[in-house]
mmCIF file of C-alpha atoms and ligand atoms in Angstrom:
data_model
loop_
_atom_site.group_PDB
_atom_site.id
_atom_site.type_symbol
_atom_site.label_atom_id
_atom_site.label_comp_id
_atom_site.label_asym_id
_atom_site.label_seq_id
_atom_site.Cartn_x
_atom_site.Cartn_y
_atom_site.Cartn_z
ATOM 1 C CA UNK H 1 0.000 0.000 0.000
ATOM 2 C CA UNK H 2 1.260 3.608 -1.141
ATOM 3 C CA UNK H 3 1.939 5.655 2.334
ATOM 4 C CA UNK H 4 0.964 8.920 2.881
ATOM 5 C CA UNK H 5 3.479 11.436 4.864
ATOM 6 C CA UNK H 6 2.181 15.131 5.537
ATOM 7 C CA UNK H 7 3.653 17.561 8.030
ATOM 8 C CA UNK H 8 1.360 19.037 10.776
ATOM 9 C CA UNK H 9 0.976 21.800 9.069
ATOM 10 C CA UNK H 10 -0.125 20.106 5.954
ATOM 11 C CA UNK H 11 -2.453 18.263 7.701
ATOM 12 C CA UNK H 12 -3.486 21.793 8.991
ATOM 13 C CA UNK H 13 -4.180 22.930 5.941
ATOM 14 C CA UNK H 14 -7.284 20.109 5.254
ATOM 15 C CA UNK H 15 -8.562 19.131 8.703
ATOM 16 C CA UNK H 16 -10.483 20.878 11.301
ATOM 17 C CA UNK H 17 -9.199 21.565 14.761
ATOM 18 C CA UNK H 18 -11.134 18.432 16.255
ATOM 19 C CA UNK H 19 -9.856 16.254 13.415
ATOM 20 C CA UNK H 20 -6.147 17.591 13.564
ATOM 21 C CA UNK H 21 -6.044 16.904 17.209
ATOM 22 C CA UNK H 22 -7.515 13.198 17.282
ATOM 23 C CA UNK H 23 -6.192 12.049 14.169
ATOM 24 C CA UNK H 24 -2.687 13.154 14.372
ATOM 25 C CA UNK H 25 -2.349 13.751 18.152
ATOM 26 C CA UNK H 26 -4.040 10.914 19.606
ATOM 27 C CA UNK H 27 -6.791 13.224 20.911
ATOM 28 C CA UNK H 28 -10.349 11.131 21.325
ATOM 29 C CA UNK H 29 -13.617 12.672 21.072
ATOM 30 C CA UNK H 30 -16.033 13.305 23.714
ATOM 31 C CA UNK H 31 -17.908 10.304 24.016
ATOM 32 C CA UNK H 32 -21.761 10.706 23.211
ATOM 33 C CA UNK H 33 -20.948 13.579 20.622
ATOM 34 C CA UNK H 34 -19.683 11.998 17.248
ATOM 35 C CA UNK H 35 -22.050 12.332 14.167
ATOM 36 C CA UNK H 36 -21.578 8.418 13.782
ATOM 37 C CA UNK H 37 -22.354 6.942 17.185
ATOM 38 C CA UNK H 38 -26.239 6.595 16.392
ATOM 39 C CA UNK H 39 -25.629 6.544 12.378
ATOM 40 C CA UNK H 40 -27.494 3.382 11.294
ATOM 41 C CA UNK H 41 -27.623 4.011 7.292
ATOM 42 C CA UNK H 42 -25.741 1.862 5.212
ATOM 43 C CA UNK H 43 -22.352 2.106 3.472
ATOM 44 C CA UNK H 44 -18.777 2.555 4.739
ATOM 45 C CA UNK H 45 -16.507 4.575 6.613
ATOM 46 C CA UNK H 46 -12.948 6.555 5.385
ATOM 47 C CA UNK H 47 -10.565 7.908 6.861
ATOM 48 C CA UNK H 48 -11.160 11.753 7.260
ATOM 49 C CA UNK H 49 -7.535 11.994 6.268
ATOM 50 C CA UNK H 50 -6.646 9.945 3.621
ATOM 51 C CA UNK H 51 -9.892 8.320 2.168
ATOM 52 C CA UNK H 52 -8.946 4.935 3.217
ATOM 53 C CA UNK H 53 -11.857 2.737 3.354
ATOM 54 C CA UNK H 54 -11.657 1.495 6.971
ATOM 55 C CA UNK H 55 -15.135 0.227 8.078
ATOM 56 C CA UNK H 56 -18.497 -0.763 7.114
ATOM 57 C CA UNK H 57 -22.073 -0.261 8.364
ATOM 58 C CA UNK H 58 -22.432 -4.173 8.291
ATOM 59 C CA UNK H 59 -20.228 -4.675 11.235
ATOM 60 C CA UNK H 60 -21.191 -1.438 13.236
ATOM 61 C CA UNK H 61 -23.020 -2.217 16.372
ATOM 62 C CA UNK H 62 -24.157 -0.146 19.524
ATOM 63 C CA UNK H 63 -21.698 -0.587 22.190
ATOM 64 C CA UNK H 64 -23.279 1.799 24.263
ATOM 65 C CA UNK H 65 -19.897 3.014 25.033
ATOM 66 C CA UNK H 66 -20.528 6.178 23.077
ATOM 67 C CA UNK H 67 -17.907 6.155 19.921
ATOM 68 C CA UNK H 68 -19.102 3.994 16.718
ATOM 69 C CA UNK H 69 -17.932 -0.055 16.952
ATOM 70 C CA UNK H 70 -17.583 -1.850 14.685
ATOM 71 C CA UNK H 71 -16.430 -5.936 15.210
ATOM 72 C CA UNK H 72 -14.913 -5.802 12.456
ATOM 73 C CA UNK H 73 -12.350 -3.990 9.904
ATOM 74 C CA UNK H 74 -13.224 -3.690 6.213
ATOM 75 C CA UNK H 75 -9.442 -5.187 5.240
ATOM 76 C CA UNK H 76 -6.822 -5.848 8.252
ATOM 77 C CA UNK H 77 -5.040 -4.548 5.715
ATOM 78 C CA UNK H 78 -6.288 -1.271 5.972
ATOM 79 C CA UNK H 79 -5.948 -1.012 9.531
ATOM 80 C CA UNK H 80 -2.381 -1.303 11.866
ATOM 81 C CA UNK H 81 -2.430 -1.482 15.954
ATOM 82 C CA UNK H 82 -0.201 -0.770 18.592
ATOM 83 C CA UNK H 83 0.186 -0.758 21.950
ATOM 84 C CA UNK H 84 -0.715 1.854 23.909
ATOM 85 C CA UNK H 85 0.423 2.565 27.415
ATOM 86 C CA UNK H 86 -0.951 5.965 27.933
ATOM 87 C CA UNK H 87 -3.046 7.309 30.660
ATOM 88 C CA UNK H 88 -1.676 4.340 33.478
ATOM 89 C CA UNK H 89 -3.442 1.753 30.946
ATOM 90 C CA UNK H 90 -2.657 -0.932 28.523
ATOM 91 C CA UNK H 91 -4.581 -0.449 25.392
ATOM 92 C CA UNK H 92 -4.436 -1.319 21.456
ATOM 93 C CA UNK H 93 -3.840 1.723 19.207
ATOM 94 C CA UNK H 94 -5.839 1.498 15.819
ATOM 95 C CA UNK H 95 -4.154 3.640 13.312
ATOM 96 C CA UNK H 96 -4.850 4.146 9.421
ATOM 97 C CA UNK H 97 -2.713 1.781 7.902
ATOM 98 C CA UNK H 98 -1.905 4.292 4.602
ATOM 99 C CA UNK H 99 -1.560 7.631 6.281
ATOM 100 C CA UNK H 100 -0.893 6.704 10.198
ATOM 101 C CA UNK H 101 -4.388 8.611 11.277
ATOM 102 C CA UNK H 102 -5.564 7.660 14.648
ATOM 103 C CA UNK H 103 -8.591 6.010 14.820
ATOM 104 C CA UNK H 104 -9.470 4.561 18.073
ATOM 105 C CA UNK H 105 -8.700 1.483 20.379
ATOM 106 C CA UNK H 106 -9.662 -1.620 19.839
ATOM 107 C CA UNK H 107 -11.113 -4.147 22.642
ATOM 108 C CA UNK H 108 -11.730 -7.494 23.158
ATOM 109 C CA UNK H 109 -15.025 -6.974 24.527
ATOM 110 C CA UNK H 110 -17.016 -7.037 21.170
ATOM 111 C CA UNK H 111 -19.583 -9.214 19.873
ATOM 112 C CA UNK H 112 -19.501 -12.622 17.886
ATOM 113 C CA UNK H 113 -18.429 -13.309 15.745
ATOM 114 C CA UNK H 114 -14.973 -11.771 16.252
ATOM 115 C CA UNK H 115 -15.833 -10.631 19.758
ATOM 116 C CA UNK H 116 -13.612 -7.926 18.815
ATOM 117 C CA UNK H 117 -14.932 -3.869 19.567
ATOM 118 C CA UNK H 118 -12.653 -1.314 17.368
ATOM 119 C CA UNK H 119 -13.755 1.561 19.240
ATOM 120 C CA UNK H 120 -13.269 4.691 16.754
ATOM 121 C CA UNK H 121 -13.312 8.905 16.751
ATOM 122 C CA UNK H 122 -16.380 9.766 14.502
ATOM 123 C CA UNK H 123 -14.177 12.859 13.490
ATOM 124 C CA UNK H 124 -11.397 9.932 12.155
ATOM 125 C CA UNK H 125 -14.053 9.351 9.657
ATOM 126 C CA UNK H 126 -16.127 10.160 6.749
ATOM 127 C CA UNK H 127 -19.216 8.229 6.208
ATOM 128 C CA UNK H 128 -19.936 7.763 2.899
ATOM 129 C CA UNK H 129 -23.978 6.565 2.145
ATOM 130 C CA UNK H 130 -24.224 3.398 -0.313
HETATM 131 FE FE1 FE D 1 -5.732 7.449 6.495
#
């Protein structure tokens, strides 16, 4: 897969403030607030910054934790993880795999069948209706 590298400041230049912050500082939205949690219509998610086609509605459930989760990926390919020791805990990055965007955490909480709950920033993502 072709990589994207930007600066910060060209990532300025075509973000917002909120998607500057989460995507390329490892900020995370306040939960309850993103335009996805409660979006139920069909088709699949990109990455705000790259396009990337990261998830789709058919494996988006209500976690009731307040962020979209999904149980599943659209490609692993599309997706990379890492750990993540911040904030005294021990978590699993999920990062764009083409442009290194954070996304979200992912947990191994979720439903069958992957019982896997990728936890993600609406503002990591663009929704785009089928
Ligand atoms: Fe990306």
């Amino acid at each position: 897969m072709e990589k994207i590298n930007k600066t910060d400041k060209e990532w300025r230049e075509i973000l917002s403030e909120e998607e500057f912050i989460v995507t390329r500082k490892k900020g995370t939205e306040r939960a309850f607030t993103g335009k996805y949690y409660k979006n139920e219509e069909t088709g699949k998610y990109l990455c705000i910054c790259c396009g990337k086609e990261l998830f789709s509605s058919e494996h988006k459930f209500d976690s009731g934790s307040g962020w979209p989760s999904f149980f599943l990926p659209v490609n692993e390919e599309n997706i990379k993880t890492e750990t993540d020791l911040s904030h005294f805990m021990r978590r699993t990055e999920v990062n764009c795999a083409k442009c290194g965007a954070h996304l979200g955490h992912v947990f191994d909480d979720g439903p069958k069948p992957t019982g896997k709950r990728y936890c993600i920033n609406s503002v990591s993502l663009k929704f785009e209706k089928k």
